Amino acid sequence: MEILLTGGTGMIGRALCAPLLAAGHRLTVLSRRPEQVEVLCGEGVQALVRLADWEPERHFDAVINLAGAPIVDRPWTAARRRVLWESRVTLTEELVAAIGRARTKPAVLLSGSAIGFYGDQGEAVCSDAQVESPLGHGMDFGGRLCAAWEAAARHAEGFGVRVCLLRTGLVLARQGGFYARLHLPFSLGLGTRLGHGRQWMSWIHIEDYVGAVLALLRDDTLRGAYNLTAPQPARNAAFTVALAASLHRPAFFVAPACLIRLGLGQRAYFLLGGQKVLPQRLEAAGFTFRHAVLAEALAALAR
Ligand SMILES: NC(=O)c1ccc[n+]([C@@H]2O[C@H](COP(=O)([O-])OP(=O)(O)OC[C@H]3O[C@@H](n4cnc5c(N)ncnc54)[C@H](OP(=O)(O)O)[C@@H]3O)[C@@H](O)[C@H]2O)c1
């Protein structure tokens, strides 16, 4: 297949490129750093600098849309919110417009989203059968961002494109993201529970994320929203103990919620809130997880 990938130079995108190339697909990566594309994504991967450069005659069989500015790194000032919005919602709108201009449309668009779509859900189980966020108009910025990102992608259905939305949980990978950030402090025995520690963390091992994307790409009966999370979410306290144990270290510390709120403002929700998300539609589609159990997934990463 000819595949166009946005966000292909990112942590998840790079993990996807190797198996896609190994399966014989040809990749083009939309990137603001075209000179880095072959280095980061693999030999023979082409770069596309602007969507406007996608000529209508150029055919892609599939589009995978993962671009997005990092969400937790910086305070959500008005300027930062604009960057977060434009790099996801506006970029997806432009991508769908380019799909509309293409003479032959791709068969499928797999488009990013996140479990932040559900907002802070406490003990409620978040099912991907839900099309609308349970918080409705009460959604926070993260929820609104995901809802608009999904809605922009769904417009491709109007061009006869099969659309799958990747409601992604915390991706655990050595190469970056949440796990890589926690690795050093936990390795030093500085593992820390966040607040009361009862908040749910819905995680997925990077190998299962890649496997799920390949399954959604292959099976043309699958469409709509999919929770990309392992079947056993963990509470923060259990996650903290499991991560420390996987690195053979204790985890004695507790970060008080008030200090986290003081330091992170609105973004504190990522650490103190959470959602218990289950991959009901992936499992119903017959997907089996290689890393369904947290202790085993963390042990595999620590090896
Ligand atoms: N990692 C997770 O745990 C997680 C969880 C839930 C959802 N997600 C979502 O999944 C997607 C991929 O995640 P990731 O961890 O691989 O992210 P990442 O490593 O930060 O990579 C994101 C990519 O997006 C592009 N990008 C960044 N800022 C941009 C901007 N201002 N305008 C246009 N493009 C921009 C970059 O490509 P270029 O520099 O090549 O242009 C970058 O390689 C993201 O949209 C993220 O929100 C990730």
Short mmCIF file of N, CA, C and O in Angstrom, two decimals, residues 42-153:
data_model
loop_
_atom_site.label_atom_id
_atom_site.label_comp_id
_atom_site.label_asym_id
_atom_site.label_seq_id
_atom_site.Cartn_x
_atom_site.Cartn_y
_atom_site.Cartn_z
N GLY A 42 13.07 5.77 8.44
CA GLY A 42 13.59 4.62 7.71
C GLY A 42 13.94 4.95 6.28
O GLY A 42 13.43 5.90 5.70
N GLU A 43 14.83 4.10 5.74
CA GLU A 43 15.33 4.31 4.38
C GLU A 43 14.20 4.24 3.37
O GLU A 43 13.33 3.37 3.46
N GLY A 44 14.21 5.16 2.44
CA GLY A 44 13.23 5.12 1.36
C GLY A 44 11.93 5.83 1.70
O GLY A 44 11.06 5.99 0.83
N VAL A 45 11.76 6.28 2.95
CA VAL A 45 10.52 6.98 3.32
C VAL A 45 10.59 8.40 2.74
O VAL A 45 11.58 9.10 2.93
N GLN A 46 9.55 8.77 2.02
CA GLN A 46 9.54 10.10 1.39
C GLN A 46 8.97 11.13 2.35
O GLN A 46 8.18 10.79 3.24
N ALA A 47 9.36 12.40 2.12
CA ALA A 47 8.83 13.49 2.96
C ALA A 47 7.88 14.35 2.14
O ALA A 47 8.08 14.55 0.94
N LEU A 48 6.84 14.82 2.80
CA LEU A 48 5.92 15.79 2.21
C LEU A 48 5.93 16.98 3.18
O LEU A 48 5.65 16.80 4.37
N VAL A 49 6.26 18.18 2.68
CA VAL A 49 6.43 19.30 3.60
C VAL A 49 5.10 19.98 3.92
O VAL A 49 4.84 20.37 5.05
N ARG A 50 4.26 20.11 2.89
CA ARG A 50 2.96 20.78 3.07
C ARG A 50 1.88 19.93 2.43
O ARG A 50 2.11 19.31 1.38
N LEU A 51 0.70 19.97 3.01
CA LEU A 51 -0.42 19.22 2.39
C LEU A 51 -0.76 19.78 1.03
O LEU A 51 -1.24 19.05 0.16
N ALA A 52 -0.48 21.09 0.83
CA ALA A 52 -0.75 21.71 -0.47
C ALA A 52 0.08 21.06 -1.57
O ALA A 52 -0.27 21.15 -2.75
N ASP A 53 1.20 20.37 -1.17
CA ASP A 53 2.05 19.71 -2.18
C ASP A 53 1.48 18.35 -2.60
O ASP A 53 2.06 17.69 -3.45
N TRP A 54 0.42 17.90 -1.95
CA TRP A 54 -0.22 16.62 -2.34
C TRP A 54 -1.03 16.88 -3.62
O TRP A 54 -2.11 17.45 -3.57
N GLU A 55 -0.45 16.48 -4.76
CA GLU A 55 -1.11 16.68 -6.05
C GLU A 55 -2.34 15.77 -6.14
O GLU A 55 -2.27 14.62 -5.70
N PRO A 56 -3.44 16.25 -6.73
CA PRO A 56 -4.64 15.42 -6.82
C PRO A 56 -4.41 14.09 -7.54
O PRO A 56 -5.10 13.10 -7.28
N GLU A 57 -3.39 14.03 -8.44
CA GLU A 57 -3.12 12.76 -9.16
C GLU A 57 -2.43 11.74 -8.26
O GLU A 57 -2.44 10.54 -8.56
N ARG A 58 -1.83 12.22 -7.18
CA ARG A 58 -1.05 11.32 -6.30
C ARG A 58 -2.01 10.46 -5.48
O ARG A 58 -2.88 11.00 -4.78
N HIS A 59 -1.85 9.13 -5.57
CA HIS A 59 -2.79 8.25 -4.86
C HIS A 59 -2.15 7.66 -3.60
O HIS A 59 -1.03 7.16 -3.63
N PHE A 60 -2.89 7.75 -2.51
CA PHE A 60 -2.52 7.02 -1.30
C PHE A 60 -3.65 6.02 -1.00
O PHE A 60 -4.83 6.38 -1.08
N ASP A 61 -3.27 4.80 -0.65
CA ASP A 61 -4.29 3.80 -0.29
C ASP A 61 -4.80 4.04 1.13
O ASP A 61 -5.95 3.72 1.45
N ALA A 62 -3.93 4.59 1.97
CA ALA A 62 -4.31 4.79 3.38
C ALA A 62 -3.62 6.03 3.93
O ALA A 62 -2.54 6.39 3.49
N VAL A 63 -4.28 6.67 4.89
CA VAL A 63 -3.70 7.82 5.57
C VAL A 63 -3.75 7.56 7.08
O VAL A 63 -4.80 7.14 7.60
N ILE A 64 -2.63 7.76 7.74
CA ILE A 64 -2.58 7.62 9.21
C ILE A 64 -2.20 8.99 9.76
O ILE A 64 -1.15 9.54 9.42
N ASN A 65 -3.06 9.53 10.61
CA ASN A 65 -2.94 10.94 11.02
C ASN A 65 -2.63 11.04 12.51
O ASN A 65 -3.52 10.91 13.35
N LEU A 66 -1.34 11.26 12.83
CA LEU A 66 -0.93 11.28 14.24
C LEU A 66 -0.32 12.60 14.67
O LEU A 66 0.14 12.73 15.81
N ALA A 67 -0.25 13.58 13.78
CA ALA A 67 0.44 14.83 14.13
C ALA A 67 -0.25 15.54 15.28
O ALA A 67 -1.47 15.48 15.44
N GLY A 68 0.54 16.24 16.07
CA GLY A 68 -0.02 17.02 17.17
C GLY A 68 1.10 17.52 18.06
O GLY A 68 2.01 16.76 18.40
N ALA A 69 1.06 18.80 18.40
CA ALA A 69 2.07 19.35 19.30
C ALA A 69 1.93 18.71 20.68
O ALA A 69 0.81 18.39 21.11
N PRO A 70 3.05 18.51 21.39
CA PRO A 70 3.01 17.86 22.71
C PRO A 70 2.04 18.57 23.67
O PRO A 70 2.07 19.79 23.78
N ILE A 71 1.24 17.77 24.37
CA ILE A 71 0.10 18.35 25.07
C ILE A 71 0.38 18.71 26.53
O ILE A 71 -0.20 19.66 27.07
N VAL A 72 1.30 17.97 27.18
CA VAL A 72 1.49 18.24 28.61
C VAL A 72 2.75 19.06 28.91
O VAL A 72 2.92 19.53 30.03
N ASP A 73 3.59 19.25 27.90
CA ASP A 73 4.91 19.84 28.17
C ASP A 73 4.88 21.28 28.67
O ASP A 73 5.71 21.67 29.46
N ARG A 74 3.94 22.06 28.16
CA ARG A 74 3.97 23.50 28.48
C ARG A 74 2.62 23.96 29.00
O ARG A 74 1.59 23.35 28.68
N PRO A 75 2.59 25.06 29.75
CA PRO A 75 1.31 25.59 30.26
C PRO A 75 0.35 25.91 29.13
O PRO A 75 0.79 26.35 28.05
N TRP A 76 -0.93 25.71 29.39
CA TRP A 76 -1.95 25.95 28.36
C TRP A 76 -2.33 27.42 28.31
O TRP A 76 -3.45 27.81 28.65
N THR A 77 -1.39 28.26 27.88
CA THR A 77 -1.72 29.67 27.64
C THR A 77 -2.60 29.72 26.39
O THR A 77 -2.72 28.72 25.67
N ALA A 78 -3.17 30.90 26.11
CA ALA A 78 -4.02 31.02 24.92
C ALA A 78 -3.21 30.67 23.67
O ALA A 78 -3.70 29.98 22.77
N ALA A 79 -1.95 31.12 23.63
CA ALA A 79 -1.11 30.85 22.45
C ALA A 79 -0.84 29.35 22.32
O ALA A 79 -0.88 28.79 21.22
N ARG A 80 -0.60 28.69 23.45
CA ARG A 80 -0.31 27.25 23.40
C ARG A 80 -1.55 26.45 22.98
O ARG A 80 -1.46 25.50 22.22
N ARG A 81 -2.71 26.85 23.49
CA ARG A 81 -3.95 26.18 23.09
C ARG A 81 -4.14 26.27 21.59
O ARG A 81 -4.61 25.34 20.96
N ARG A 82 -3.79 27.45 21.03
CA ARG A 82 -3.93 27.62 19.57
C ARG A 82 -3.01 26.63 18.84
O ARG A 82 -3.44 26.00 17.88
N VAL A 83 -1.78 26.47 19.34
CA VAL A 83 -0.86 25.52 18.70
C VAL A 83 -1.40 24.09 18.80
O VAL A 83 -1.39 23.33 17.83
N LEU A 84 -1.92 23.74 19.98
CA LEU A 84 -2.45 22.39 20.17
C LEU A 84 -3.63 22.14 19.23
O LEU A 84 -3.77 21.07 18.64
N TRP A 85 -4.49 23.17 19.08
CA TRP A 85 -5.68 23.06 18.23
C TRP A 85 -5.29 22.99 16.75
O TRP A 85 -5.73 22.11 16.01
N GLU A 86 -4.42 23.91 16.34
CA GLU A 86 -4.07 23.98 14.91
C GLU A 86 -3.31 22.74 14.46
O GLU A 86 -3.51 22.27 13.34
N SER A 87 -2.45 22.20 15.35
CA SER A 87 -1.64 21.05 14.94
C SER A 87 -2.47 19.77 14.90
O SER A 87 -2.01 18.75 14.38
N ARG A 88 -3.68 19.80 15.45
CA ARG A 88 -4.55 18.61 15.39
C ARG A 88 -5.79 18.90 14.56
O ARG A 88 -5.99 18.32 13.50
N VAL A 89 -6.63 19.82 15.02
CA VAL A 89 -7.94 20.03 14.37
C VAL A 89 -7.76 20.67 12.99
O VAL A 89 -8.25 20.14 11.99
N THR A 90 -7.02 21.79 12.94
CA THR A 90 -6.85 22.48 11.66
C THR A 90 -6.11 21.58 10.68
O THR A 90 -6.50 21.47 9.51
N LEU A 91 -5.05 20.91 11.17
CA LEU A 91 -4.29 20.03 10.29
C LEU A 91 -5.18 18.90 9.75
O LEU A 91 -5.11 18.55 8.57
N THR A 92 -6.05 18.37 10.58
CA THR A 92 -6.94 17.29 10.13
C THR A 92 -7.96 17.82 9.13
O THR A 92 -8.28 17.14 8.14
N GLU A 93 -8.45 19.04 9.37
CA GLU A 93 -9.38 19.65 8.38
C GLU A 93 -8.68 19.79 7.02
O GLU A 93 -9.25 19.49 5.98
N GLU A 94 -7.41 20.23 7.06
CA GLU A 94 -6.66 20.41 5.81
C GLU A 94 -6.39 19.05 5.14
O GLU A 94 -6.43 18.92 3.92
N LEU A 95 -6.14 18.06 5.98
CA LEU A 95 -5.89 16.70 5.46
C LEU A 95 -7.13 16.17 4.75
O LEU A 95 -7.06 15.61 3.66
N VAL A 96 -8.29 16.36 5.38
CA VAL A 96 -9.54 15.87 4.79
C VAL A 96 -9.87 16.66 3.51
O VAL A 96 -10.35 16.09 2.53
N ALA A 97 -9.54 17.95 3.51
CA ALA A 97 -9.74 18.74 2.28
C ALA A 97 -8.85 18.19 1.16
O ALA A 97 -9.29 18.08 0.00
N ALA A 98 -7.60 17.83 1.49
CA ALA A 98 -6.69 17.26 0.48
C ALA A 98 -7.22 15.91 0.00
O ALA A 98 -7.13 15.59 -1.20
N ILE A 99 -7.79 15.11 0.90
CA ILE A 99 -8.40 13.83 0.51
C ILE A 99 -9.53 14.12 -0.48
O ILE A 99 -9.69 13.44 -1.49
N GLY A 100 -10.30 15.17 -0.18
CA GLY A 100 -11.42 15.54 -1.07
C GLY A 100 -10.95 15.92 -2.47
O GLY A 100 -11.64 15.66 -3.45
N ARG A 101 -9.76 16.53 -2.55
CA ARG A 101 -9.24 16.95 -3.86
C ARG A 101 -8.61 15.79 -4.64
O ARG A 101 -8.46 15.86 -5.85
N ALA A 102 -8.20 14.73 -3.93
CA ALA A 102 -7.49 13.61 -4.60
C ALA A 102 -8.41 12.94 -5.61
O ALA A 102 -9.60 12.74 -5.33
N ARG A 103 -7.84 12.64 -6.79
CA ARG A 103 -8.67 12.04 -7.85
C ARG A 103 -9.21 10.68 -7.40
O ARG A 103 -10.37 10.39 -7.57
N THR A 104 -8.33 9.83 -6.85
CA THR A 104 -8.82 8.58 -6.25
C THR A 104 -8.55 8.66 -4.75
O THR A 104 -7.44 8.97 -4.32
N LYS A 105 -9.59 8.42 -3.99
CA LYS A 105 -9.50 8.64 -2.53
C LYS A 105 -8.83 7.45 -1.85
O LYS A 105 -8.95 6.32 -2.33
N PRO A 106 -8.17 7.70 -0.73
CA PRO A 106 -7.67 6.57 0.05
C PRO A 106 -8.85 5.73 0.55
O PRO A 106 -9.96 6.25 0.73
N ALA A 107 -8.59 4.44 0.77
CA ALA A 107 -9.67 3.57 1.27
C ALA A 107 -9.93 3.85 2.74
O ALA A 107 -11.07 3.71 3.20
N VAL A 108 -8.88 4.26 3.47
CA VAL A 108 -9.05 4.37 4.93
C VAL A 108 -8.25 5.55 5.49
O VAL A 108 -7.17 5.86 5.01
N LEU A 109 -8.83 6.18 6.51
CA LEU A 109 -8.13 7.19 7.31
C LEU A 109 -8.15 6.72 8.76
O LEU A 109 -9.24 6.53 9.33
N LEU A 110 -6.96 6.49 9.33
CA LEU A 110 -6.86 6.19 10.77
C LEU A 110 -6.41 7.49 11.41
O LEU A 110 -5.33 8.00 11.09
N SER A 111 -7.21 8.04 12.31
CA SER A 111 -6.92 9.39 12.79
C SER A 111 -6.81 9.41 14.32
O SER A 111 -7.62 8.80 15.03
N GLY A 112 -5.82 10.16 14.79
CA GLY A 112 -5.53 10.22 16.21
C GLY A 112 -6.65 10.83 17.04
O GLY A 112 -7.44 11.65 16.57
N SER A 113 -6.71 10.37 18.27
CA SER A 113 -7.55 10.97 19.30
C SER A 113 -6.93 10.48 20.61
O SER A 113 -5.87 9.86 20.61
N ALA A 114 -7.56 10.78 21.71
CA ALA A 114 -7.00 10.35 23.00
C ALA A 114 -8.14 10.09 23.96
O ALA A 114 -9.28 10.55 23.75
N ILE A 115 -7.83 9.36 25.03
CA ILE A 115 -8.87 9.04 26.00
C ILE A 115 -9.30 10.29 26.76
O ILE A 115 -10.31 10.27 27.46
N GLY A 116 -8.57 11.38 26.59
CA GLY A 116 -9.00 12.68 27.12
C GLY A 116 -10.36 13.07 26.56
O GLY A 116 -11.04 13.95 27.11
N PHE A 117 -10.78 12.42 25.48
CA PHE A 117 -12.11 12.61 24.90
C PHE A 117 -13.18 12.44 25.97
O PHE A 117 -14.22 13.12 25.94
N TYR A 118 -12.96 11.52 26.90
CA TYR A 118 -13.99 11.19 27.90
C TYR A 118 -14.00 12.16 29.09
O TYR A 118 -14.91 12.12 29.90
N GLY A 119 -12.93 12.99 29.21
CA GLY A 119 -12.84 13.86 30.38
C GLY A 119 -12.51 13.05 31.62
O GLY A 119 -12.22 11.85 31.54
N ASP A 120 -12.53 13.68 32.79
CA ASP A 120 -12.24 12.99 34.05
C ASP A 120 -13.49 12.22 34.46
O ASP A 120 -14.51 12.81 34.81
N GLN A 121 -13.39 10.89 34.45
CA GLN A 121 -14.60 10.08 34.60
C GLN A 121 -14.71 9.34 35.93
O GLN A 121 -15.64 8.55 36.10
N GLY A 122 -13.75 9.56 36.82
CA GLY A 122 -13.84 8.88 38.13
C GLY A 122 -13.93 7.38 37.95
O GLY A 122 -13.11 6.77 37.28
N GLU A 123 -14.98 6.78 38.51
CA GLU A 123 -15.10 5.31 38.49
C GLU A 123 -15.86 4.78 37.28
O GLU A 123 -15.95 3.57 37.09
N ALA A 124 -16.45 5.67 36.48
CA ALA A 124 -17.27 5.19 35.35
C ALA A 124 -16.39 4.51 34.31
O ALA A 124 -15.25 4.90 34.08
N VAL A 125 -16.94 3.47 33.68
CA VAL A 125 -16.21 2.78 32.61
C VAL A 125 -16.46 3.51 31.30
O VAL A 125 -17.61 3.82 30.96
N CYS A 126 -15.39 3.82 30.57
CA CYS A 126 -15.52 4.54 29.29
C CYS A 126 -15.48 3.54 28.15
O CYS A 126 -14.47 2.88 27.92
N SER A 127 -16.59 3.45 27.46
CA SER A 127 -16.69 2.50 26.35
C SER A 127 -16.59 3.26 25.04
O SER A 127 -17.08 4.38 24.91
N ASP A 128 -15.95 2.60 24.05
CA ASP A 128 -15.83 3.26 22.75
C ASP A 128 -17.11 3.13 21.93
O ASP A 128 -17.15 3.57 20.77
N ALA A 129 -18.12 2.53 22.52
CA ALA A 129 -19.42 2.55 21.85
C ALA A 129 -20.01 3.97 21.91
O ALA A 129 -20.92 4.31 21.15
N GLN A 130 -19.47 4.80 22.84
CA GLN A 130 -19.97 6.19 22.98
C GLN A 130 -19.43 7.06 21.85
O GLN A 130 -18.22 7.17 21.68
N VAL A 131 -20.32 7.68 21.10
CA VAL A 131 -19.89 8.57 20.02
C VAL A 131 -19.66 9.97 20.59
O VAL A 131 -18.71 10.65 20.26
N GLU A 132 -20.55 10.38 21.50
CA GLU A 132 -20.44 11.70 22.13
C GLU A 132 -19.72 11.55 23.46
O GLU A 132 -19.84 10.53 24.12
N SER A 133 -18.96 12.58 23.86
CA SER A 133 -18.34 12.54 25.18
C SER A 133 -19.43 12.57 26.24
O SER A 133 -20.41 13.32 26.11
N PRO A 134 -19.29 11.75 27.31
CA PRO A 134 -20.31 11.75 28.37
C PRO A 134 -20.44 13.10 29.06
O PRO A 134 -21.44 13.39 29.69
N LEU A 135 -19.43 13.96 28.93
CA LEU A 135 -19.49 15.27 29.60
C LEU A 135 -20.24 16.30 28.76
O LEU A 135 -20.53 17.41 29.25
N GLY A 136 -20.54 15.99 27.51
CA GLY A 136 -21.29 16.92 26.65
C GLY A 136 -20.64 18.28 26.62
O GLY A 136 -19.43 18.40 26.45
N HIS A 137 -21.44 19.31 26.86
CA HIS A 137 -20.90 20.67 26.78
C HIS A 137 -20.01 21.02 27.95
O HIS A 137 -19.35 22.04 27.95
N GLY A 138 -19.99 20.16 28.97
CA GLY A 138 -19.14 20.42 30.15
C GLY A 138 -17.69 20.00 29.93
O GLY A 138 -16.91 19.97 30.86
N MET A 139 -17.34 19.68 28.71
CA MET A 139 -16.00 19.18 28.44
C MET A 139 -14.93 20.22 28.74
O MET A 139 -15.13 21.40 28.49
N ASP A 140 -13.78 19.75 29.23
CA ASP A 140 -12.63 20.64 29.41
C ASP A 140 -11.93 20.84 28.07
O ASP A 140 -12.35 20.27 27.05
N PHE A 141 -10.84 21.62 28.07
CA PHE A 141 -10.16 21.90 26.81
C PHE A 141 -9.69 20.61 26.12
O PHE A 141 -9.87 20.44 24.91
N GLY A 142 -9.12 19.68 26.91
CA GLY A 142 -8.62 18.43 26.33
C GLY A 142 -9.75 17.65 25.65
O GLY A 142 -9.58 17.09 24.57
N GLY A 143 -10.91 17.60 26.30
CA GLY A 143 -12.06 16.89 25.75
C GLY A 143 -12.56 17.55 24.47
O GLY A 143 -12.86 16.87 23.47
N ARG A 144 -12.63 18.89 24.51
CA ARG A 144 -13.10 19.62 23.31
C ARG A 144 -12.14 19.42 22.15
O ARG A 144 -12.55 19.27 21.01
N LEU A 145 -10.85 19.42 22.49
CA LEU A 145 -9.82 19.23 21.46
C LEU A 145 -10.00 17.85 20.79
O LEU A 145 -10.03 17.75 19.55
N CYS A 146 -10.17 16.83 21.59
CA CYS A 146 -10.33 15.47 21.03
C CYS A 146 -11.62 15.37 20.22
O CYS A 146 -11.65 14.77 19.14
N ALA A 147 -12.71 15.95 20.74
CA ALA A 147 -14.00 15.86 20.04
C ALA A 147 -13.92 16.56 18.68
O ALA A 147 -14.39 16.03 17.67
N ALA A 148 -13.27 17.73 18.64
CA ALA A 148 -13.16 18.46 17.37
C ALA A 148 -12.22 17.74 16.41
O ALA A 148 -12.44 17.72 15.19
N TRP A 149 -11.17 17.14 16.95
CA TRP A 149 -10.19 16.38 16.16
C TRP A 149 -10.91 15.18 15.49
O TRP A 149 -10.75 14.91 14.31
N GLU A 150 -11.72 14.48 16.28
CA GLU A 150 -12.48 13.34 15.75
C GLU A 150 -13.50 13.80 14.70
O GLU A 150 -13.65 13.18 13.65
N ALA A 151 -14.20 14.90 15.01
CA ALA A 151 -15.25 15.37 14.09
C ALA A 151 -14.63 15.76 12.75
O ALA A 151 -15.19 15.47 11.69
N ALA A 152 -13.44 16.40 12.80
CA ALA A 152 -12.77 16.80 11.55
C ALA A 152 -12.44 15.56 10.73
O ALA A 152 -12.64 15.55 9.51
N ALA A 153 -11.95 14.51 11.39
CA ALA A 153 -11.59 13.28 10.67
C ALA A 153 -12.82 12.59 10.08
O ALA A 153 -12.80 12.09 8.95
#
